[in-house]
């Protein structure tokens, strides 16, 4: 025949902002569709990634492991492509993984090959190359950053549309919850007591969201709105399915409620009901302990089991973000847990609606006061059994992190800055836009030199609330048993009344001697070493001098981020969505959390990246960074499971009253339901579990660690799948 199908995914996925789990899901969904439609002969043998803006090593490894014979790609940095043309190396072998023995992760890669559809097809061309018995150069890193000219680095899209990037990541995680419960509870959940449910709606919406003009953030505003609408429609359908499954597995017919506004502390049921049940479902293959935070109006509650927990105030930032539509004055916090691939139930009862607030360590005043600390506090700090975190008593910034068990102490300064987005200048008319990051100076501007700060200490949480400006704030939080520092940041609406587009970063500064080297992930999976040009703008970020550098400086594709390190100490920062970043100075790490621009970068979008937000005043974004401090040897066993918990977090469902009938008062601890009869080894991750019809189930397991990454974690693992 004359027709050949290439690629075969549900879309041509992005390679920078997409998580490997989402990229794999959309690829598998598209290939199943083609096989169903055309049979085995319609299954593509050639990967076709001609439009994404740079190319990732992890995606090359994925294509190789899925049996593709070759990968054709289109966008390579203009300097890299010119050099390869001179060396006649536009065709090569790309080794996508160090953990798999060659050739399991090797794939033939071509850029600019002379393929003419009239005389050949990609697979025919590859067949002739193999017959010629040629040898090709070997590539082991990735094709980032991409630039198509001086001052034209396509690194802005690593962070464009941060709210949608976060929504896509949450949607991918909830799709796993939906698919797992559909598998565990059986096909009857598709039409249960709460109505018809269907996981395919969300599965297809998440697959579309992997497109290189979707999760990348390079689509027009009305298109981004439609992507979000498709995801929301998928959530609705999956929530019905999840409710049906929990009803079947938990033996309840009570109405189940999903609080989709918890990120802004809004949940109508917990705010208005004095007696309700919390159901925590854990989609991971290991036990999870998870903080449940629910907005409430009363001040005294009993939680069984765990026992009663204190109510803490909601920051003024949370109330202001919602604009008064919610407005619960307090937040109930308790630590919940759930077994692998299962759920636990917790009963919450209001005790005394007339009680006054009891908030130890909470000073008087407003969130906009200068830094103030409780009297008698010799130095502002928060701590638990793992970490002690110190703060500057005058400026209010993070000062130092201590790992108490390891005796490690590291000065860490963290604050927020913004780059002034270029509108073009005498060097180049290129403006910063949805695709391209081009600041007009190498040095960013501090959002504020001082942070207005409050300190809160209770039995369940210790936190410092920082306000840098009316549009930038952060909460740094420690809980008992938590081996990491949580930074929950809120940025926006970014002010542009001065006529300046702004690109906001969170920057960590340490004295670590990193010799210009730092490490990032590839699509959230492999960890790769990067190298920056110290003292010069670059690392894949377009500054006035970036066009003079070679393509060697890399962007930091942070989906999680390990690590800034020296000989003994490693600082690891995990993110909850794709973010661009780099290490422009020794021992530093910066992550771009938000962008608001006033000019188009002339790459086809034809509009500025100026998101209006819910009220038209500009987009407000809230996200999290997790910071870990440990030895280099011990760090992987800390950040690997934490990263998976961020990608696939537990799901919280509420029910009025006692909820599932399997919750019996005489049982303690609360009953738990698990889909696993035996726990998986700690270094094995359950990547996906979904039904395939006619009693078939698709199960994907993966090793959590790279070869040589961890002394214990990198060991071979075996799993017994017999019943």
mmCIF file of N, CA and C in Angstrom, residues 7-59:
data_model
loop_
_atom_site.group_PDB
_atom_site.id
_atom_site.type_symbol
_atom_site.label_atom_id
_atom_site.label_comp_id
_atom_site.label_asym_id
_atom_site.label_seq_id
_atom_site.Cartn_x
_atom_site.Cartn_y
_atom_site.Cartn_z
ATOM 1 N N UNK A 7 3.914 7.932 14.027
ATOM 2 C CA UNK A 7 3.592 8.522 15.326
ATOM 3 C C UNK A 7 2.632 7.641 16.084
ATOM 4 N N UNK A 8 1.349 7.833 15.830
ATOM 5 C CA UNK A 8 0.338 6.941 16.371
ATOM 6 C C UNK A 8 -0.231 7.330 17.711
ATOM 7 N N UNK A 9 0.236 8.423 18.316
ATOM 8 C CA UNK A 9 -0.333 8.837 19.584
ATOM 9 C C UNK A 9 -1.680 9.513 19.409
ATOM 10 N N UNK A 10 -2.369 9.743 20.527
ATOM 11 C CA UNK A 10 -3.618 10.500 20.482
ATOM 12 C C UNK A 10 -3.342 11.920 20.019
ATOM 13 N N UNK A 11 -2.102 12.375 20.220
ATOM 14 C CA UNK A 11 -1.644 13.671 19.734
ATOM 15 C C UNK A 11 -0.139 13.576 19.550
ATOM 16 N N UNK A 12 0.466 14.635 19.025
ATOM 17 C CA UNK A 12 1.923 14.745 19.008
ATOM 18 C C UNK A 12 2.309 15.475 20.288
ATOM 19 N N UNK A 13 2.724 14.720 21.300
ATOM 20 C CA UNK A 13 2.845 15.273 22.645
ATOM 21 C C UNK A 13 4.025 16.223 22.761
ATOM 22 N N UNK A 14 3.875 17.142 23.698
ATOM 23 C CA UNK A 14 4.989 18.002 24.061
ATOM 24 C C UNK A 14 6.073 17.145 24.704
ATOM 25 N N UNK A 15 7.326 17.621 24.660
ATOM 26 C CA UNK A 15 8.420 16.838 25.216
ATOM 27 C C UNK A 15 9.099 17.525 26.391
ATOM 28 N N UNK A 16 8.687 18.736 26.723
ATOM 29 C CA UNK A 16 9.280 19.442 27.853
ATOM 30 C C UNK A 16 8.341 19.458 29.047
ATOM 31 N N UNK A 17 7.096 19.864 28.835
ATOM 32 C CA UNK A 17 6.153 20.047 29.940
ATOM 33 C C UNK A 17 5.352 18.796 30.259
ATOM 34 N N UNK A 18 5.373 17.792 29.391
ATOM 35 C CA UNK A 18 4.584 16.576 29.623
ATOM 36 C C UNK A 18 5.302 15.658 30.603
ATOM 37 N N UNK A 19 4.557 15.072 31.523
ATOM 38 C CA UNK A 19 5.085 14.045 32.412
ATOM 39 C C UNK A 19 5.116 12.719 31.661
ATOM 40 N N UNK A 20 6.093 11.871 31.979
ATOM 41 C CA UNK A 20 6.242 10.640 31.198
ATOM 42 C C UNK A 20 5.005 9.751 31.297
ATOM 43 N N UNK A 21 4.320 9.779 32.435
ATOM 44 C CA UNK A 21 3.113 8.971 32.557
ATOM 45 C C UNK A 21 2.027 9.422 31.602
ATOM 46 N N UNK A 22 1.821 10.741 31.494
ATOM 47 C CA UNK A 22 0.824 11.270 30.570
ATOM 48 C C UNK A 22 1.194 11.025 29.126
ATOM 49 N N UNK A 23 2.487 11.187 28.798
ATOM 50 C CA UNK A 23 2.936 10.947 27.426
ATOM 51 C C UNK A 23 2.738 9.484 27.037
ATOM 52 N N UNK A 24 3.030 8.580 27.959
ATOM 53 C CA UNK A 24 2.847 7.152 27.686
ATOM 54 C C UNK A 24 1.371 6.812 27.507
ATOM 55 N N UNK A 25 0.516 7.396 28.346
ATOM 56 C CA UNK A 25 -0.919 7.112 28.256
ATOM 57 C C UNK A 25 -1.499 7.548 26.914
ATOM 58 N N UNK A 26 -1.146 8.760 26.467
ATOM 59 C CA UNK A 26 -1.715 9.227 25.200
ATOM 60 C C UNK A 26 -1.187 8.419 24.026
ATOM 61 N N UNK A 27 0.063 7.992 24.113
ATOM 62 C CA UNK A 27 0.634 7.179 23.043
ATOM 63 C C UNK A 27 -0.066 5.823 22.970
ATOM 64 N N UNK A 28 -0.289 5.215 24.122
ATOM 65 C CA UNK A 28 -0.968 3.917 24.147
ATOM 66 C C UNK A 28 -2.414 4.042 23.677
ATOM 67 N N UNK A 29 -3.090 5.127 24.060
ATOM 68 C CA UNK A 29 -4.482 5.327 23.658
ATOM 69 C C UNK A 29 -4.593 5.462 22.143
ATOM 70 N N UNK A 30 -3.704 6.232 21.536
ATOM 71 C CA UNK A 30 -3.734 6.397 20.087
ATOM 72 C C UNK A 30 -3.423 5.116 19.346
ATOM 73 N N UNK A 31 -2.456 4.365 19.831
ATOM 74 C CA UNK A 31 -2.085 3.112 19.163
ATOM 75 C C UNK A 31 -3.211 2.075 19.265
ATOM 76 N N UNK A 32 -3.901 2.045 20.405
ATOM 77 C CA UNK A 32 -5.036 1.116 20.520
ATOM 78 C C UNK A 32 -6.133 1.486 19.526
ATOM 79 N N UNK A 33 -6.370 2.782 19.370
ATOM 80 C CA UNK A 33 -7.388 3.233 18.420
ATOM 81 C C UNK A 33 -7.030 2.805 16.997
ATOM 82 N N UNK A 34 -5.773 2.993 16.603
ATOM 83 C CA UNK A 34 -5.355 2.626 15.250
ATOM 84 C C UNK A 34 -5.417 1.115 15.036
ATOM 85 N N UNK A 35 -5.027 0.371 16.051
ATOM 86 C CA UNK A 35 -5.068 -1.088 15.905
ATOM 87 C C UNK A 35 -6.506 -1.579 15.782
ATOM 88 N N UNK A 36 -7.406 -0.954 16.532
ATOM 89 C CA UNK A 36 -8.812 -1.322 16.452
ATOM 90 C C UNK A 36 -9.381 -0.999 15.078
ATOM 91 N N UNK A 37 -8.915 0.108 14.492
ATOM 92 C CA UNK A 37 -9.473 0.589 13.232
ATOM 93 C C UNK A 37 -8.854 -0.109 12.026
ATOM 94 N N UNK A 38 -7.525 -0.300 12.060
ATOM 95 C CA UNK A 38 -6.819 -0.806 10.877
ATOM 96 C C UNK A 38 -6.213 -2.193 11.073
ATOM 97 N N UNK A 39 -6.236 -2.710 12.298
ATOM 98 C CA UNK A 39 -5.599 -3.986 12.538
ATOM 99 C C UNK A 39 -4.114 -3.823 12.805
ATOM 100 N N UNK A 40 -3.423 -4.962 12.889
ATOM 101 C CA UNK A 40 -2.005 -4.946 13.239
ATOM 102 C C UNK A 40 -1.168 -4.176 12.227
ATOM 103 N N UNK A 41 -1.570 -4.194 10.951
ATOM 104 C CA UNK A 41 -0.769 -3.524 9.928
ATOM 105 C C UNK A 41 -0.836 -2.008 10.066
ATOM 106 N N UNK A 42 -1.800 -1.503 10.845
ATOM 107 C CA UNK A 42 -1.906 -0.063 11.030
ATOM 108 C C UNK A 42 -1.113 0.461 12.203
ATOM 109 N N UNK A 43 -0.424 -0.427 12.921
ATOM 110 C CA UNK A 43 0.370 0.014 14.070
ATOM 111 C C UNK A 43 1.639 0.709 13.586
ATOM 112 N N UNK A 44 1.857 1.958 13.954
ATOM 113 C CA UNK A 44 3.036 2.692 13.470
ATOM 114 C C UNK A 44 4.337 2.074 13.964
ATOM 115 N N UNK A 45 5.338 2.114 13.117
ATOM 116 C CA UNK A 45 6.678 1.644 13.465
ATOM 117 C C UNK A 45 7.670 2.792 13.560
ATOM 118 N N UNK A 46 7.225 3.975 13.207
ATOM 119 C CA UNK A 46 8.117 5.138 13.201
ATOM 120 C C UNK A 46 7.496 6.244 14.038
ATOM 121 N N UNK A 47 8.274 6.807 14.952
ATOM 122 C CA UNK A 47 7.826 7.949 15.746
ATOM 123 C C UNK A 47 8.044 9.228 14.948
ATOM 124 N N UNK A 48 7.097 10.138 15.042
ATOM 125 C CA UNK A 48 7.088 11.338 14.187
ATOM 126 C C UNK A 48 6.842 12.551 15.084
ATOM 127 N N UNK A 49 7.919 13.199 15.520
ATOM 128 C CA UNK A 49 7.837 14.339 16.443
ATOM 129 C C UNK A 49 8.448 15.566 15.765
ATOM 130 N N UNK A 50 7.790 16.060 14.728
ATOM 131 C CA UNK A 50 8.410 17.108 13.920
ATOM 132 C C UNK A 50 8.107 18.513 14.417
ATOM 133 N N UNK A 51 7.149 18.664 15.342
ATOM 134 C CA UNK A 51 6.750 20.019 15.722
ATOM 135 C C UNK A 51 7.058 20.419 17.156
ATOM 136 N N UNK A 52 7.238 19.499 18.136
ATOM 137 C CA UNK A 52 7.584 19.934 19.490
ATOM 138 C C UNK A 52 8.859 20.771 19.510
ATOM 139 N N UNK A 53 8.984 21.601 20.535
ATOM 140 C CA UNK A 53 10.007 22.652 20.571
ATOM 141 C C UNK A 53 11.217 22.189 21.380
ATOM 142 N N UNK A 54 11.918 21.202 20.849
ATOM 143 C CA UNK A 54 12.984 20.521 21.565
ATOM 144 C C UNK A 54 12.542 19.100 21.855
ATOM 145 N N UNK A 55 13.506 18.244 22.190
ATOM 146 C CA UNK A 55 13.187 16.822 22.296
ATOM 147 C C UNK A 55 13.880 16.212 23.510
ATOM 148 N N UNK A 56 13.139 15.357 24.233
ATOM 149 C CA UNK A 56 13.565 14.832 25.520
ATOM 150 C C UNK A 56 14.094 13.414 25.399
ATOM 151 N N UNK A 57 15.098 13.139 26.196
ATOM 152 C CA UNK A 57 15.702 11.815 26.214
ATOM 153 C C UNK A 57 14.708 10.744 26.684
ATOM 154 N N UNK A 58 13.894 11.065 27.674
ATOM 155 C CA UNK A 58 12.947 10.081 28.199
ATOM 156 C C UNK A 58 11.942 9.653 27.142
ATOM 157 N N UNK A 59 11.499 10.594 26.296
ATOM 158 C CA UNK A 59 10.556 10.225 25.235
ATOM 159 C C UNK A 59 11.219 9.322 24.206
#
